[in-house]
mmCIF file of C-alpha atoms in Angstrom:
data_model
loop_
_atom_site.group_PDB
_atom_site.id
_atom_site.type_symbol
_atom_site.label_atom_id
_atom_site.label_comp_id
_atom_site.label_asym_id
_atom_site.label_seq_id
_atom_site.Cartn_x
_atom_site.Cartn_y
_atom_site.Cartn_z
ATOM 1 C CA MET A 1 16.030 15.987 0.101
ATOM 2 C CA PHE A 2 15.566 12.880 -1.716
ATOM 3 C CA TYR A 3 12.499 10.970 -3.060
ATOM 4 C CA HIS A 4 12.384 7.024 -2.644
ATOM 5 C CA PHE A 5 10.875 4.684 -5.185
ATOM 6 C CA LEU A 6 9.917 1.228 -4.868
ATOM 7 C CA ILE A 7 9.998 -0.389 -8.785
ATOM 8 C CA THR A 8 8.072 -3.599 -9.740
ATOM 9 C CA ARG A 9 7.903 -5.196 -12.992
ATOM 10 C CA PHE A 10 4.931 -7.546 -13.646
ATOM 11 C CA ASN A 11 3.870 -8.871 -16.730
ATOM 12 C CA LEU A 12 6.544 -7.168 -19.327
ATOM 13 C CA LYS A 13 6.965 -9.143 -22.355
ATOM 14 C CA ASN A 14 10.671 -10.248 -22.660
ATOM 15 C CA PRO A 15 11.854 -12.151 -25.754
ATOM 16 C CA ASP A 16 14.368 -13.991 -23.545
ATOM 17 C CA TRP A 17 11.957 -15.238 -21.153
ATOM 18 C CA ASP A 18 8.723 -17.138 -22.348
ATOM 19 C CA VAL A 19 8.193 -20.321 -19.962
ATOM 20 C CA THR A 20 8.440 -21.197 -16.777
ATOM 21 C CA LYS A 21 10.750 -23.855 -14.607
ATOM 22 C CA ASN A 22 7.794 -26.425 -15.623
ATOM 23 C CA ASN A 23 8.133 -25.462 -19.206
ATOM 24 C CA GLU A 24 4.655 -23.285 -18.974
ATOM 25 C CA ILE A 25 3.796 -20.614 -21.004
ATOM 26 C CA LEU A 26 4.102 -16.898 -19.388
ATOM 27 C CA LEU A 27 2.002 -14.506 -19.628
ATOM 28 C CA ASP A 28 -1.053 -15.831 -20.697
ATOM 29 C CA GLU A 29 -4.634 -15.785 -18.498
ATOM 30 C CA LYS A 30 -3.481 -18.633 -16.340
ATOM 31 C CA TRP A 31 -0.238 -17.057 -15.635
ATOM 32 C CA MET A 32 -1.931 -13.602 -14.537
ATOM 33 C CA ASP A 33 -4.595 -15.103 -12.597
ATOM 34 C CA GLU A 34 -2.237 -16.983 -10.580
ATOM 35 C CA ARG A 35 0.580 -14.129 -10.360
ATOM 36 C CA LEU A 36 -2.316 -11.780 -9.376
ATOM 37 C CA GLU A 37 -3.544 -13.949 -6.546
ATOM 38 C CA LEU A 38 0.129 -14.211 -4.943
ATOM 39 C CA PHE A 39 0.592 -10.579 -5.380
ATOM 40 C CA SER A 40 -2.617 -9.565 -3.786
ATOM 41 C CA ASN A 41 -1.960 -12.177 -0.785
ATOM 42 C CA TYR A 42 1.791 -11.507 -0.597
ATOM 43 C CA CYS A 43 3.373 -8.442 -2.310
ATOM 44 C CA PHE A 44 1.036 -5.826 -1.942
ATOM 45 C CA PRO A 45 -0.307 -5.737 1.737
ATOM 46 C CA SER A 46 3.369 -5.910 2.951
ATOM 47 C CA VAL A 47 4.228 -3.182 0.669
ATOM 48 C CA ILE A 48 1.220 -0.919 1.931
ATOM 49 C CA ASN A 49 1.900 -1.835 5.277
ATOM 50 C CA GLN A 50 5.090 -0.541 5.514
ATOM 51 C CA THR A 51 6.208 1.262 8.916
ATOM 52 C CA ASN A 52 7.478 4.550 6.777
ATOM 53 C CA LYS A 53 5.355 5.942 4.084
ATOM 54 C CA ASN A 54 7.651 8.004 2.835
ATOM 55 C CA PHE A 55 8.026 6.204 -0.782
ATOM 56 C CA LYS A 56 6.207 5.606 -4.242
ATOM 57 C CA TRP A 57 5.747 2.215 -5.435
ATOM 58 C CA LEU A 58 5.819 2.171 -9.136
ATOM 59 C CA LEU A 59 4.226 -0.926 -10.902
ATOM 60 C CA PHE A 60 4.952 -1.212 -14.560
ATOM 61 C CA PHE A 61 2.466 -3.563 -16.790
ATOM 62 C CA ASP A 62 2.882 -4.690 -20.445
ATOM 63 C CA SER A 63 0.695 -2.386 -22.614
ATOM 64 C CA SER A 64 -1.118 -5.478 -24.011
ATOM 65 C CA THR A 65 -2.751 -6.224 -20.994
ATOM 66 C CA SER A 66 -6.453 -7.044 -21.226
ATOM 67 C CA GLN A 67 -9.222 -4.551 -19.711
ATOM 68 C CA LYS A 68 -10.447 -7.275 -17.538
ATOM 69 C CA TYR A 69 -6.943 -7.571 -16.080
ATOM 70 C CA ARG A 70 -6.660 -3.848 -15.916
ATOM 71 C CA ASN A 71 -9.687 -3.888 -13.991
ATOM 72 C CA LYS A 72 -8.663 -6.368 -11.597
ATOM 73 C CA ILE A 73 -5.399 -4.708 -11.064
ATOM 74 C CA ALA A 74 -7.433 -1.422 -10.083
ATOM 75 C CA ASN A 75 -9.495 -3.100 -7.855
ATOM 76 C CA ILE A 76 -6.578 -4.571 -5.934
ATOM 77 C CA ILE A 77 -4.796 -1.021 -5.606
ATOM 78 C CA ASP A 78 -8.253 0.749 -4.677
ATOM 79 C CA ASN A 79 -6.688 4.056 -5.677
ATOM 80 C CA ASN A 80 -4.058 3.789 -2.969
ATOM 81 C CA PRO A 81 -2.458 7.272 -3.331
ATOM 82 C CA GLN A 82 1.128 6.121 -2.862
ATOM 83 C CA ILE A 83 1.120 3.645 -5.953
ATOM 84 C CA LEU A 84 1.458 4.580 -9.611
ATOM 85 C CA ILE A 85 0.372 2.114 -12.492
ATOM 86 C CA PHE A 86 2.334 2.251 -15.762
ATOM 87 C CA TYR A 87 1.360 0.414 -18.890
ATOM 88 C CA ILE A 88 4.699 0.365 -21.398
ATOM 89 C CA ASP A 89 5.579 -1.952 -24.291
ATOM 90 C CA GLY A 90 7.338 -4.691 -22.731
ATOM 91 C CA MET A 91 11.129 -5.167 -21.172
ATOM 92 C CA PRO A 92 12.681 -3.175 -23.741
ATOM 93 C CA LYS A 93 11.010 0.011 -22.710
ATOM 94 C CA PHE A 94 11.360 -0.492 -18.949
ATOM 95 C CA GLN A 95 14.273 1.432 -18.104
ATOM 96 C CA GLU A 96 13.401 3.875 -20.383
ATOM 97 C CA ALA A 97 9.974 4.215 -18.905
ATOM 98 C CA ILE A 98 11.527 4.737 -15.354
ATOM 99 C CA LEU A 99 14.232 7.209 -16.385
ATOM 100 C CA GLU A 100 11.179 9.359 -18.382
ATOM 101 C CA PHE A 101 8.941 9.545 -15.199
ATOM 102 C CA LEU A 102 12.018 10.483 -12.573
ATOM 103 C CA LYS A 103 12.839 13.124 -15.427
ATOM 104 C CA ILE A 104 9.390 14.851 -15.044
ATOM 105 C CA ASN A 105 8.504 14.045 -11.652
ATOM 106 C CA ALA A 106 11.748 13.854 -9.310
ATOM 107 C CA ALA A 107 13.898 16.377 -10.400
ATOM 108 C CA ASP A 108 13.228 18.812 -7.667
ATOM 109 C CA LYS A 109 15.315 16.595 -5.281
ATOM 110 C CA GLU A 110 18.941 16.342 -4.965
ATOM 111 C CA PHE A 111 19.036 12.402 -4.126
ATOM 112 C CA LEU A 112 17.028 9.501 -5.094
ATOM 113 C CA ILE A 113 16.793 6.169 -3.646
ATOM 114 C CA THR A 114 15.515 3.210 -5.764
ATOM 115 C CA SER A 115 14.781 -0.265 -4.350
ATOM 116 C CA ARG A 116 13.336 -3.161 -6.115
ATOM 117 C CA ILE A 117 10.759 -6.203 -5.384
ATOM 118 C CA ASP A 118 9.366 -8.820 -7.369
ATOM 119 C CA ASN A 119 5.542 -9.070 -7.664
ATOM 120 C CA ASP A 120 5.408 -12.606 -5.701
ATOM 121 C CA ASP A 121 7.660 -11.521 -3.056
ATOM 122 C CA CYS A 122 7.076 -9.934 0.563
ATOM 123 C CA ILE A 123 9.191 -7.398 2.321
ATOM 124 C CA HIS A 124 9.539 -6.925 6.080
ATOM 125 C CA LYS A 125 7.075 -3.968 7.477
ATOM 126 C CA ASP A 126 10.307 -2.016 8.474
ATOM 127 C CA PHE A 127 12.050 -2.538 4.785
ATOM 128 C CA ILE A 128 11.799 0.905 3.846
ATOM 129 C CA ASN A 129 12.736 2.583 6.881
ATOM 130 C CA GLU A 130 15.704 0.453 7.135
ATOM 131 C CA ILE A 131 17.088 1.524 3.482
ATOM 132 C CA GLN A 132 16.511 5.195 4.717
ATOM 133 C CA LYS A 133 18.330 4.788 7.364
ATOM 134 C CA GLN A 134 21.254 3.997 5.317
ATOM 135 C CA PHE A 135 20.861 7.421 3.204
ATOM 136 C CA ASN A 136 23.739 9.882 3.772
ATOM 137 C CA LYS A 137 23.659 11.908 0.653
ATOM 138 C CA GLN A 138 25.965 9.271 -1.005
ATOM 139 C CA ASP A 139 26.725 10.186 -4.539
ATOM 140 C CA PHE A 140 26.129 6.151 -5.505
ATOM 141 C CA LEU A 141 25.538 3.311 -3.032
ATOM 142 C CA ALA A 142 24.124 0.243 -3.562
ATOM 143 C CA ILE A 143 22.405 -1.878 -0.517
ATOM 144 C CA ASP A 144 22.123 -5.285 -0.509
ATOM 145 C CA ASN A 145 20.213 -7.046 2.357
ATOM 146 C CA ILE A 146 21.692 -10.499 2.705
ATOM 147 C CA ASN A 147 19.440 -11.747 4.966
ATOM 148 C CA GLY A 148 15.805 -13.141 4.716
ATOM 149 C CA TYR A 149 13.230 -15.821 4.734
ATOM 150 C CA THR A 150 12.071 -18.177 1.940
ATOM 151 C CA MET A 151 8.538 -19.889 1.886
ATOM 152 C CA GLN A 152 7.276 -22.587 -0.278
ATOM 153 C CA VAL A 153 3.476 -22.297 -0.864
ATOM 154 C CA GLU A 154 2.629 -25.153 -3.123
ATOM 155 C CA PRO A 155 2.475 -28.142 -2.825
ATOM 156 C CA THR A 156 3.283 -27.501 0.547
ATOM 157 C CA PHE A 157 4.038 -24.694 2.796
ATOM 158 C CA ILE A 158 7.534 -24.599 4.132
ATOM 159 C CA LEU A 159 9.733 -21.730 5.945
ATOM 160 C CA GLY A 160 12.991 -21.272 6.186
ATOM 161 C CA LYS A 161 15.878 -19.015 6.615
ATOM 162 C CA LYS A 162 17.680 -17.858 3.797
ATOM 163 C CA GLU A 163 20.998 -16.044 2.971
ATOM 164 C CA HIS A 164 21.235 -14.572 -0.777
ATOM 165 C CA ILE A 165 23.914 -11.896 -1.904
ATOM 166 C CA PHE A 166 23.135 -9.771 -4.978
ATOM 167 C CA ASN A 167 19.263 -10.832 -4.390
ATOM 168 C CA PRO A 168 16.311 -9.336 -5.925
ATOM 169 C CA PHE A 169 15.624 -6.860 -3.008
ATOM 170 C CA ILE A 170 18.509 -4.364 -3.839
ATOM 171 C CA SER A 171 18.223 -0.846 -3.108
ATOM 172 C CA LEU A 172 20.184 1.728 -4.584
ATOM 173 C CA ILE A 173 21.151 5.302 -3.439
ATOM 174 C CA GLU A 174 22.249 7.923 -5.774
ATOM 175 C CA ARG A 175 22.583 11.788 -6.646
ATOM 176 C CA ASN A 176 19.540 13.025 -8.849
ATOM 177 C CA HIS A 177 21.940 13.776 -11.934
ATOM 178 C CA ASN A 178 21.571 11.426 -14.663
ATOM 179 C CA PRO A 179 20.596 8.539 -12.577
ATOM 180 C CA LYS A 180 20.798 4.890 -12.896
ATOM 181 C CA THR A 181 18.515 3.504 -10.474
ATOM 182 C CA VAL A 182 18.396 -0.059 -9.306
ATOM 183 C CA TRP A 183 16.901 -1.843 -12.321
ATOM 184 C CA HIS A 184 20.209 -0.598 -14.226
ATOM 185 C CA TYR A 185 21.544 -3.938 -13.861
ATOM 186 C CA VAL A 186 19.622 -7.398 -13.232
ATOM 187 C CA HIS A 187 20.161 -7.894 -9.492
ATOM 188 C CA ASN A 188 23.124 -10.691 -9.763
ATOM 189 C CA MET A 189 24.932 -8.479 -12.154
ATOM 190 C CA TRP A 190 25.208 -5.970 -9.043
ATOM 191 C CA LYS A 191 28.073 -8.062 -8.104
ATOM 192 C CA LYS A 192 30.287 -5.967 -10.506
ATOM 193 C CA GLU A 193 29.342 -2.697 -8.630
ATOM 194 C CA PRO A 194 32.552 -1.864 -5.953
ATOM 195 C CA ARG A 195 30.006 0.890 -4.371
ATOM 196 C CA LEU A 196 28.011 -1.315 -2.598
ATOM 197 C CA ILE A 197 27.533 -2.767 1.120
ATOM 198 C CA HIS A 198 25.763 -5.845 2.278
ATOM 199 C CA LEU A 199 23.439 -5.398 5.487
ATOM 200 C CA SER A 200 22.838 -8.396 7.339
ATOM 201 C CA GLU A 201 21.381 -7.427 10.649
ATOM 202 C CA LYS A 202 17.689 -8.061 9.975
ATOM 203 C CA ARG A 203 16.095 -10.395 7.702
ATOM 204 C CA LEU A 204 14.000 -7.895 5.679
ATOM 205 C CA TRP A 205 12.704 -10.060 2.929
ATOM 206 C CA LEU A 206 10.822 -13.112 2.224
ATOM 207 C CA SER A 207 10.955 -15.023 -0.901
ATOM 208 C CA ILE A 208 7.939 -16.777 -2.055
ATOM 209 C CA ILE A 209 8.477 -19.992 -4.269
ATOM 210 C CA HIS A 210 5.648 -20.943 -6.339
ATOM 211 C CA GLY A 211 5.173 -23.395 -9.170
ATOM 212 C CA LYS A 212 5.456 -20.129 -11.701
ATOM 213 C CA ASN A 213 8.726 -19.226 -10.864
ATOM 214 C CA LYS A 214 11.241 -19.077 -13.383
ATOM 215 C CA VAL A 215 14.183 -20.259 -11.871
ATOM 216 C CA ASN A 216 14.049 -20.354 -7.856
ATOM 217 C CA GLU A 217 13.883 -23.540 -5.922
ATOM 218 C CA PHE A 218 12.812 -23.393 -2.227
ATOM 219 C CA ASP A 219 16.610 -23.919 -0.371
ATOM 220 C CA GLY A 220 15.588 -22.511 2.943
ATOM 221 C CA TYR A 221 16.675 -23.819 6.365
ATOM 222 C CA GLY A 222 16.171 -24.036 10.087
ATOM 223 C CA ASN A 223 13.105 -24.501 12.196
ATOM 224 C CA ILE A 224 11.194 -21.093 11.728
ATOM 225 C CA LYS A 225 7.424 -21.035 12.178
ATOM 226 C CA TRP A 226 5.453 -18.692 10.568
ATOM 227 C CA ASN A 227 3.781 -17.683 13.774
ATOM 228 C CA ASP A 228 7.164 -16.404 15.058
ATOM 229 C CA ILE A 229 7.551 -13.570 12.007
ATOM 230 C CA ASN A 230 4.192 -13.275 10.743
ATOM 231 C CA SER A 231 3.745 -9.809 12.582
ATOM 232 C CA ASP A 232 6.774 -8.381 10.794
ATOM 233 C CA PHE A 233 5.986 -9.781 7.155
ATOM 234 C CA VAL A 234 1.956 -8.316 6.585
ATOM 235 C CA ILE A 235 0.344 -10.729 4.269
ATOM 236 C CA SER A 236 -3.582 -11.022 3.541
ATOM 237 C CA GLN A 237 -5.720 -12.503 6.575
ATOM 238 C CA SER A 238 -6.874 -15.397 4.864
ATOM 239 C CA GLN A 239 -3.293 -16.651 3.475
ATOM 240 C CA ASN A 240 -1.986 -15.979 7.071
ATOM 241 C CA GLU A 241 -4.409 -18.696 8.516
ATOM 242 C CA THR A 242 -3.793 -20.833 5.893
ATOM 243 C CA ILE A 243 -0.071 -20.819 6.350
ATOM 244 C CA LEU A 244 -0.552 -21.157 10.055
ATOM 245 C CA THR A 245 -2.678 -24.176 9.828
ATOM 246 C CA ASN A 246 -0.744 -26.023 7.125
ATOM 247 C CA GLN A 247 2.534 -25.330 7.799
ATOM 248 C CA ILE A 248 4.591 -28.759 7.635
ATOM 249 C CA SER A 249 6.456 -29.524 10.864
ATOM 250 C CA PHE A 250 10.410 -28.788 10.495
ATOM 251 C CA SER A 251 10.211 -32.919 11.499
ATOM 252 C CA LYS A 252 9.115 -33.974 7.941
ATOM 253 C CA TRP A 253 11.843 -31.687 6.290
ATOM 254 C CA TRP A 254 14.877 -31.415 8.681
ATOM 255 C CA PHE A 255 17.200 -33.288 6.323
ATOM 256 C CA LEU A 256 16.101 -30.994 3.127
ATOM 257 C CA SER A 257 16.852 -27.898 6.043
ATOM 258 C CA LEU A 258 20.212 -29.507 6.413
ATOM 259 C CA LYS A 259 21.265 -29.701 2.580
ATOM 260 C CA ASN A 260 19.685 -26.384 1.856
ATOM 261 C CA TYR A 261 21.990 -24.989 4.918
ATOM 262 C CA LEU A 262 24.905 -26.351 3.352
ATOM 263 C CA TYR A 263 24.105 -25.197 -0.138
ATOM 264 C CA VAL A 264 23.577 -21.649 0.911
ATOM 265 C CA LYS A 265 26.330 -21.157 2.908
ATOM 266 C CA MET A 266 28.656 -22.606 0.006
ATOM 267 C CA VAL A 267 27.105 -20.245 -2.486
ATOM 268 C CA LEU A 268 27.231 -17.205 0.087
ATOM 269 C CA GLY A 269 31.050 -17.540 0.969
ATOM 270 C CA SER A 270 31.871 -18.282 -2.747
ATOM 271 C CA LYS A 271 30.275 -15.133 -3.926
ATOM 272 C CA GLN A 272 31.911 -13.376 -0.944
ATOM 273 C CA ILE A 273 35.401 -14.461 -1.666
ATOM 274 C CA LYS A 274 34.951 -13.562 -5.380
ATOM 275 C CA LYS A 275 34.001 -10.007 -4.386
ATOM 276 C CA ALA A 276 36.764 -9.750 -2.114
ATOM 277 C CA LEU A 277 39.312 -11.016 -4.411
ATOM 278 C CA GLY A 278 38.336 -8.863 -7.269
ATOM 279 C CA ILE A 279 36.997 -11.332 -9.372
ATOM 280 C CA TYR A 280 33.679 -10.033 -10.901
ATOM 281 C CA LYS A 281 34.945 -7.280 -13.060
ATOM 282 C CA VAL A 282 33.417 -4.064 -13.495
ATOM 283 C CA LYS A 283 32.587 -2.649 -16.964
#
């Protein structure tokens, strides 16, 4: 009936994105070492431990990736049959490469589901299953999971709740005829799409905030202990133990939590109102 593809870009060169939020160079060896460590500790284990295995994960790397890192990537993936690796010529070729793969490999199904995840983030172990539960032969429907968590991992471990509308964990159900895929828009531009629903029953994602983020800052809130949610978000055993030992107590950041709560709710409410009023224009 459908194919489900989780799609991640990794180190694709982008002419509009060359430095981190700290003005450090992107995509050099230091960036790749740190990003692969984040990927192997957080993103990779959360995906391969999904309760629903009925999906494929498409990982896109830049064709300039050295053999040294291609070997490291292969070692992390370890011939996992659910994962397909592509090396392409930067972001300008990204959507084209996705569509070409689908044309050749997915033409025999009537519907497609495509989901996105960034290479430094986590998904709930039931993420894939929750998305597929929404499938009902829709011609075109975007699925926005509003509720999640966010965790700062340097210089200290801080964990909180977060609500984020039009976030980087959006999925798209569509009829498999000239498909667009979830990467048709950058995630915040899905606000232009009227054929979209918001899910809020479960917290299905965990964004990781670190020094090499392009934009994101920690804006979580609430007294959330890693021990209370780590059975739902599978990460590497070593990193799990590190967080359990080093997560700072809520008493040390309660005021930041309050400020973040007010900010997150204000942004969420503002975007929901604009969407309801039709302020976001459809192209």
